[in-house]
mmCIF file of C-alpha atoms in Angstrom:
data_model
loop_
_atom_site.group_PDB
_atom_site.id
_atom_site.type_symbol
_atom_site.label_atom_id
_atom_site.label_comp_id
_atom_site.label_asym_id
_atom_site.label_seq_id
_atom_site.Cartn_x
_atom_site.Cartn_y
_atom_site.Cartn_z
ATOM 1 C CA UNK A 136 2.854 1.681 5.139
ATOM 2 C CA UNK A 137 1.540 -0.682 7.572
ATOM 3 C CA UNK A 138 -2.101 -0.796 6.423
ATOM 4 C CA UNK A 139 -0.790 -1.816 2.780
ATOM 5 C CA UNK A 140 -1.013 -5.460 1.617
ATOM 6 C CA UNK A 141 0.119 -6.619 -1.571
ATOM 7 C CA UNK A 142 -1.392 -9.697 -3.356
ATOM 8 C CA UNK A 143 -1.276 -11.579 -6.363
ATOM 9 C CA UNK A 144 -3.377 -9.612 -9.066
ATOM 10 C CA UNK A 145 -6.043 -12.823 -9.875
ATOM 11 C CA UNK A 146 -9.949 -12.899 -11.183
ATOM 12 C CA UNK A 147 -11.010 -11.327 -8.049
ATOM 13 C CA UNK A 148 -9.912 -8.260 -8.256
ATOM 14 C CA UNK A 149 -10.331 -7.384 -11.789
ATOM 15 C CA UNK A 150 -13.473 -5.348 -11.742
ATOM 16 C CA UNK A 151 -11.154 -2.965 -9.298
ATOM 17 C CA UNK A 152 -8.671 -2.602 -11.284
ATOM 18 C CA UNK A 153 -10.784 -1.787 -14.485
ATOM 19 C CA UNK A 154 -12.264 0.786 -12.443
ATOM 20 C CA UNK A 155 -9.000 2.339 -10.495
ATOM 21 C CA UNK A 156 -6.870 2.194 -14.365
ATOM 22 C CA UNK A 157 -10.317 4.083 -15.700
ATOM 23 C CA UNK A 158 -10.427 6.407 -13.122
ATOM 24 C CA UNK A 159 -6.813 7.339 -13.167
ATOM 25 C CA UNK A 160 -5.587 6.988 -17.229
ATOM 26 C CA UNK A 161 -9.193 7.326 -18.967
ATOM 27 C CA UNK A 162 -12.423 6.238 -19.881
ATOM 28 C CA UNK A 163 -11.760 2.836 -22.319
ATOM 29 C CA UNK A 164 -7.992 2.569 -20.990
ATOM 30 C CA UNK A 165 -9.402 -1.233 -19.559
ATOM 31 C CA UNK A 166 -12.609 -3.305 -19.741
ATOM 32 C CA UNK A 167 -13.141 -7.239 -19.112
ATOM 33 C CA UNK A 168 -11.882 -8.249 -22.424
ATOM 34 C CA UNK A 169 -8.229 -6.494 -21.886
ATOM 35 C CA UNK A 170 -8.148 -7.009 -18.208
ATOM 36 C CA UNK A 171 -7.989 -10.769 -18.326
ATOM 37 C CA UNK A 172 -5.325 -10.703 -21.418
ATOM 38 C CA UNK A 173 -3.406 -8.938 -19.693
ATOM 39 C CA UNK A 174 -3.267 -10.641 -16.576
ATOM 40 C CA UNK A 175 -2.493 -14.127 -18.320
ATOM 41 C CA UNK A 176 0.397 -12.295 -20.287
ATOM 42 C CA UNK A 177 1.720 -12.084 -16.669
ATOM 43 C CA UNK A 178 2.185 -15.777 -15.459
ATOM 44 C CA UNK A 179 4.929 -18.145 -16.807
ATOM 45 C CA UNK A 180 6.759 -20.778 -15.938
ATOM 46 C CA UNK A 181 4.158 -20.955 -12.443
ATOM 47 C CA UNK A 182 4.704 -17.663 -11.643
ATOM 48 C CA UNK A 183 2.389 -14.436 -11.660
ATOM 49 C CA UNK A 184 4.516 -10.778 -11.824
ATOM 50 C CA UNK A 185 1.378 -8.998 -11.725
ATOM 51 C CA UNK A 186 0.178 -7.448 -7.884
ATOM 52 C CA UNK A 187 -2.427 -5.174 -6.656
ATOM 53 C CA UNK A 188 -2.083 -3.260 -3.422
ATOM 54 C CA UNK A 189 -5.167 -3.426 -0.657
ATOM 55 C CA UNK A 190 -5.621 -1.065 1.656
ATOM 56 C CA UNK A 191 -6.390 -2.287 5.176
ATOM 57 C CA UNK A 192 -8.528 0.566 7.307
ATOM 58 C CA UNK A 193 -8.513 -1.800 10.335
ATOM 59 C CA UNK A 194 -5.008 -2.623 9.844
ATOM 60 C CA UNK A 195 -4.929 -5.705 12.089
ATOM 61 C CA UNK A 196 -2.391 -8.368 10.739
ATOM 62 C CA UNK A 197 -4.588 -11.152 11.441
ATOM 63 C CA UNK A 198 -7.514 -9.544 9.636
ATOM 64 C CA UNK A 199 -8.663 -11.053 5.776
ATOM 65 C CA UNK A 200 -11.219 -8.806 4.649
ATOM 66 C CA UNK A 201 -12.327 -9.615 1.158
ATOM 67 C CA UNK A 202 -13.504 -6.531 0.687
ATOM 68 C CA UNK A 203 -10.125 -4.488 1.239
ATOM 69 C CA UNK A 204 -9.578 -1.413 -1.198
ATOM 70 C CA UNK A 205 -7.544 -2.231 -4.058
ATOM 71 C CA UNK A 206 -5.260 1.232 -4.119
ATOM 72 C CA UNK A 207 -2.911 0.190 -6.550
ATOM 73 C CA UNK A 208 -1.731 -2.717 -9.229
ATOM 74 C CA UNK A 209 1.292 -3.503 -11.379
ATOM 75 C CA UNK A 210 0.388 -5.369 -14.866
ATOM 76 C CA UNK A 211 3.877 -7.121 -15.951
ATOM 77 C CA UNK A 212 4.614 -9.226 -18.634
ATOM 78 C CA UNK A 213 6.284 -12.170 -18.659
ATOM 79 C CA UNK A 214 9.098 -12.787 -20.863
ATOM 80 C CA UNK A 215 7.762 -14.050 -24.339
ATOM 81 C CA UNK A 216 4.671 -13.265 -23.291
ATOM 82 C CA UNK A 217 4.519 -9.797 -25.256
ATOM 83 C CA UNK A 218 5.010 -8.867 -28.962
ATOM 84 C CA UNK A 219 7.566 -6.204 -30.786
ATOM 85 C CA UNK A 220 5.751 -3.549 -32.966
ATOM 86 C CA UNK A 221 6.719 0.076 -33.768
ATOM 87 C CA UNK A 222 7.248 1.059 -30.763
ATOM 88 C CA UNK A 223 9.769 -0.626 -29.425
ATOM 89 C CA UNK A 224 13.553 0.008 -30.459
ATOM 90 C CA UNK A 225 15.378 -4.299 -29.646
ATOM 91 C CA UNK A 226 18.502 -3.051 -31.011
ATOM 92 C CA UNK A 227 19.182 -0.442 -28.363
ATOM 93 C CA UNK A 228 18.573 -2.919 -25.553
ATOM 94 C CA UNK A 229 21.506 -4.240 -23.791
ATOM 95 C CA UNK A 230 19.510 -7.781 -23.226
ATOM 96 C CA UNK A 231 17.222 -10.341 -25.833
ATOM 97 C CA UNK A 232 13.990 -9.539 -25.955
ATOM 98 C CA UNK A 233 13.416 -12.795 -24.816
ATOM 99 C CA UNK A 234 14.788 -11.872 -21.821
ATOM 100 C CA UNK A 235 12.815 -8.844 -21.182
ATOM 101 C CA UNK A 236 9.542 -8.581 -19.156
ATOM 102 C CA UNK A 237 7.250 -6.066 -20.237
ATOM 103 C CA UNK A 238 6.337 -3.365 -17.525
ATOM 104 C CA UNK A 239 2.755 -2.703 -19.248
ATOM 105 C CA UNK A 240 0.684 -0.718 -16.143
ATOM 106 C CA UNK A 241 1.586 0.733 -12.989
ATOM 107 C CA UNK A 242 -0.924 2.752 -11.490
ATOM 108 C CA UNK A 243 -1.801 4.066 -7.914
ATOM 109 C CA UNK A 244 -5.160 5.919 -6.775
ATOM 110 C CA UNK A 245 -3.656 9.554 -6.672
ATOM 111 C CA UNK A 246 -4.948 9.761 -2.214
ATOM 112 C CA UNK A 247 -2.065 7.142 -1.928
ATOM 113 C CA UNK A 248 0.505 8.320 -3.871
ATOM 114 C CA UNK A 249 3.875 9.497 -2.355
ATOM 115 C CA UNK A 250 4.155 6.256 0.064
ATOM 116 C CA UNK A 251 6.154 4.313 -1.943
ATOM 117 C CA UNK A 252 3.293 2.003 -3.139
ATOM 118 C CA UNK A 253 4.222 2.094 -7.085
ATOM 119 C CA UNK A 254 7.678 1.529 -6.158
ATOM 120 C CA UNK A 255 7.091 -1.739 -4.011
ATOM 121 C CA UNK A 256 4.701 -2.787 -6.794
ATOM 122 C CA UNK A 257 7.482 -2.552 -9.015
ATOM 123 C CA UNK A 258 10.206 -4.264 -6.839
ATOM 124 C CA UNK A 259 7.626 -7.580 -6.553
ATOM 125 C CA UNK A 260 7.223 -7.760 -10.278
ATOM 126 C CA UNK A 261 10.812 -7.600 -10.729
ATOM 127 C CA UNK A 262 11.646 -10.102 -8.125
ATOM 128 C CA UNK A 263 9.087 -12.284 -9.800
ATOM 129 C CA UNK A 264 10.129 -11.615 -13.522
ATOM 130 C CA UNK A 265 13.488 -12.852 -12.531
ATOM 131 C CA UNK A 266 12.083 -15.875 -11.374
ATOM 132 C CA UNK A 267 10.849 -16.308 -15.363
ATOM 133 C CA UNK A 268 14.045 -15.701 -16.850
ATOM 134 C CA UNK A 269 13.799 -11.830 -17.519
ATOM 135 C CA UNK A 270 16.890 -9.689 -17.308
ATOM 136 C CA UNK A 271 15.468 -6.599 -17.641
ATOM 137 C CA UNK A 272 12.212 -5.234 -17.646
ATOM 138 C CA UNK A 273 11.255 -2.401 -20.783
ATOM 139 C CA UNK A 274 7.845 0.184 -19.963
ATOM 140 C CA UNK A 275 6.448 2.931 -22.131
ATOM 141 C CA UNK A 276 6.240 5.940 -19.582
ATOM 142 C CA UNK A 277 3.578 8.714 -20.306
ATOM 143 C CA UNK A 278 6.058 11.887 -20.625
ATOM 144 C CA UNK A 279 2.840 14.224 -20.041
ATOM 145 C CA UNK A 280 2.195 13.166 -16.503
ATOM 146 C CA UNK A 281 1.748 15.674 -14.347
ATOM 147 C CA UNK A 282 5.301 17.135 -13.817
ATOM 148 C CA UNK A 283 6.251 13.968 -15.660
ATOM 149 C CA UNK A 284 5.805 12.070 -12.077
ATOM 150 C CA UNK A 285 6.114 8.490 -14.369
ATOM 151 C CA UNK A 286 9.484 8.872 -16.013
ATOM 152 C CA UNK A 287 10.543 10.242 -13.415
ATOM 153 C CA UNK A 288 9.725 7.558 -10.706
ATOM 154 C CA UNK A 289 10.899 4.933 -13.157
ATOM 155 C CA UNK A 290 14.515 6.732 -13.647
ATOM 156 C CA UNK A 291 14.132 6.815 -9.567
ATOM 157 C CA UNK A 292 13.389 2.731 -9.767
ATOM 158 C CA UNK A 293 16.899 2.730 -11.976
ATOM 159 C CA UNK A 294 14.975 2.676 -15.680
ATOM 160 C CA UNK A 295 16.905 4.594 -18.122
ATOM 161 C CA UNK A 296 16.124 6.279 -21.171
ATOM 162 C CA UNK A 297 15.831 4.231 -24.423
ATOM 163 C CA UNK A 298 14.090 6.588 -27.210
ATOM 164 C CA UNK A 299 10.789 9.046 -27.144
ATOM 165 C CA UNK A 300 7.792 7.759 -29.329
ATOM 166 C CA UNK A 301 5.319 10.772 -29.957
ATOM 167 C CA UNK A 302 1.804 9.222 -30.861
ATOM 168 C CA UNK A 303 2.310 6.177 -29.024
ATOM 169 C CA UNK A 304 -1.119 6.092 -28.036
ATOM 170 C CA UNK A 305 -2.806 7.723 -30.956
ATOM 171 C CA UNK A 306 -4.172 4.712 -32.424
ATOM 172 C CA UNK A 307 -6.091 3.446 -29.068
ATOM 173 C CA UNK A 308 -7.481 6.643 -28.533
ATOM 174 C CA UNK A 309 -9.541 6.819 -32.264
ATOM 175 C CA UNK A 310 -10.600 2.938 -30.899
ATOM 176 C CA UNK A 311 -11.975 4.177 -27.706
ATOM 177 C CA UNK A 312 -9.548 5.453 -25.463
ATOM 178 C CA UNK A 313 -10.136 8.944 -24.130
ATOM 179 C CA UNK A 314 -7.014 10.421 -22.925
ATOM 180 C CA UNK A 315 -7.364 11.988 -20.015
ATOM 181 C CA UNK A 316 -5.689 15.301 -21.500
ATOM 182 C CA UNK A 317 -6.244 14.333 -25.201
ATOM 183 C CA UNK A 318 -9.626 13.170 -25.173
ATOM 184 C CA UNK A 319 -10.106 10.654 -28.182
ATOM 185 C CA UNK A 320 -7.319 12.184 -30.177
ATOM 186 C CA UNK A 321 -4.363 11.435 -28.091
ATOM 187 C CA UNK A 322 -0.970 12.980 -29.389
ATOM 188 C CA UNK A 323 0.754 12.264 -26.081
ATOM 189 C CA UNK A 324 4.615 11.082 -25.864
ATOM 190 C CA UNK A 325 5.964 7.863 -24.646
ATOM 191 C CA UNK A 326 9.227 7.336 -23.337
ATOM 192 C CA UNK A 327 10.406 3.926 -24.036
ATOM 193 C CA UNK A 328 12.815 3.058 -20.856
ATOM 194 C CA UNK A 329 14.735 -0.062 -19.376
ATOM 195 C CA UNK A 330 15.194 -1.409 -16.065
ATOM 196 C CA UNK A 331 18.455 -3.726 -16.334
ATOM 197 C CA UNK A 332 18.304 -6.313 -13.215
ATOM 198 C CA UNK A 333 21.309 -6.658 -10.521
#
């Protein structure tokens, strides 16, 4: 899409992305506090995987608005940069964990979806993972999207299956977060899947 710019995600755009990642997965899904851990869990080695995607109404190339709409952002990982609990399943993965970036957050404002936005968001993290030693990139994909849009664009992306965790996000939902379908008793499903890298 030509009036679709895709930067670094840094301080500036944080109170955007709380609000977009609100909007879009729930009231308490992101505030300050979780925003700003999760962005540092993204840079290693000099390197930043995480990107937000501006949209550019005046779409002139030589145009830097400040003020651009952020549409979209991708919160990676970096490799060692992310901890192993319950719901993760190491000895199915192909790769060390050590060598696995985290694909924590992808998430597009729902007028823009369909242009391939989520996918190039996906694609820079990758590119930029690699650069920090990951092989392959592991997600948790909410199976109770609407027509189950997420697994299936990350099976589209090349992620495949690892195991189903029902509950995965029980526990944030009775510490705040209201589920968009759920409400603060979230029994939703989480597919835990695997991108491998060429």
């Amino acid at each position: 899409m030509p009036h679709v710019s895709y930067e670094k995600l840094t301080p500036q755009y944080f109170k955007q992305v709380i609000h977009l990642a609100n909007e879009v997965h729930g009231d308490g899904y992101l505030n300050e506090e979780s925003i700003a851990d999760w962005a540092s869990r993204g840079i290693s080695k000099s390197e930043n995987c995480c990107y937000v995607a501006l949209w550019n109404s005046d779409a002139s190339p030589e145009k830097t608005d400040p003020d651009k709409k952020l549409i979209g952002f991708r919160i990676t990982f970096a490799p060692e940069h992310w901890n192993i609990d319950q719901w993760y399943s190491p000895e199915l993965w192909q790769v060390s964990k050590d060598q696995c970036c985290y694909f924590k957050c992808n998430t597009v404002d729902e007028a823009y979806r369909g242009f391939g936005i989520g996918k190039a968001l996906l694609q820079l993290s990758i590119q930029t993972a690699k650069k920090q030693g990951a092989q392959a990139g592991i997600s948790h994909l909410w199976k109770q999207s609407p027509n189950n849009s997420a697994v299936a664009y990350f099976t589209h992306c090349g992620g495949e299956l690892v195991k189903s965790h029902p509950d995965k996000w029980h526990e944030d939902s009775k510490q705040g977060y209201n589920c968009t379908l759920c409400g603060y008793d979230c029994h939703c499903e989480a597919a835990e899947m695997i991108i491998y890298f060429k």
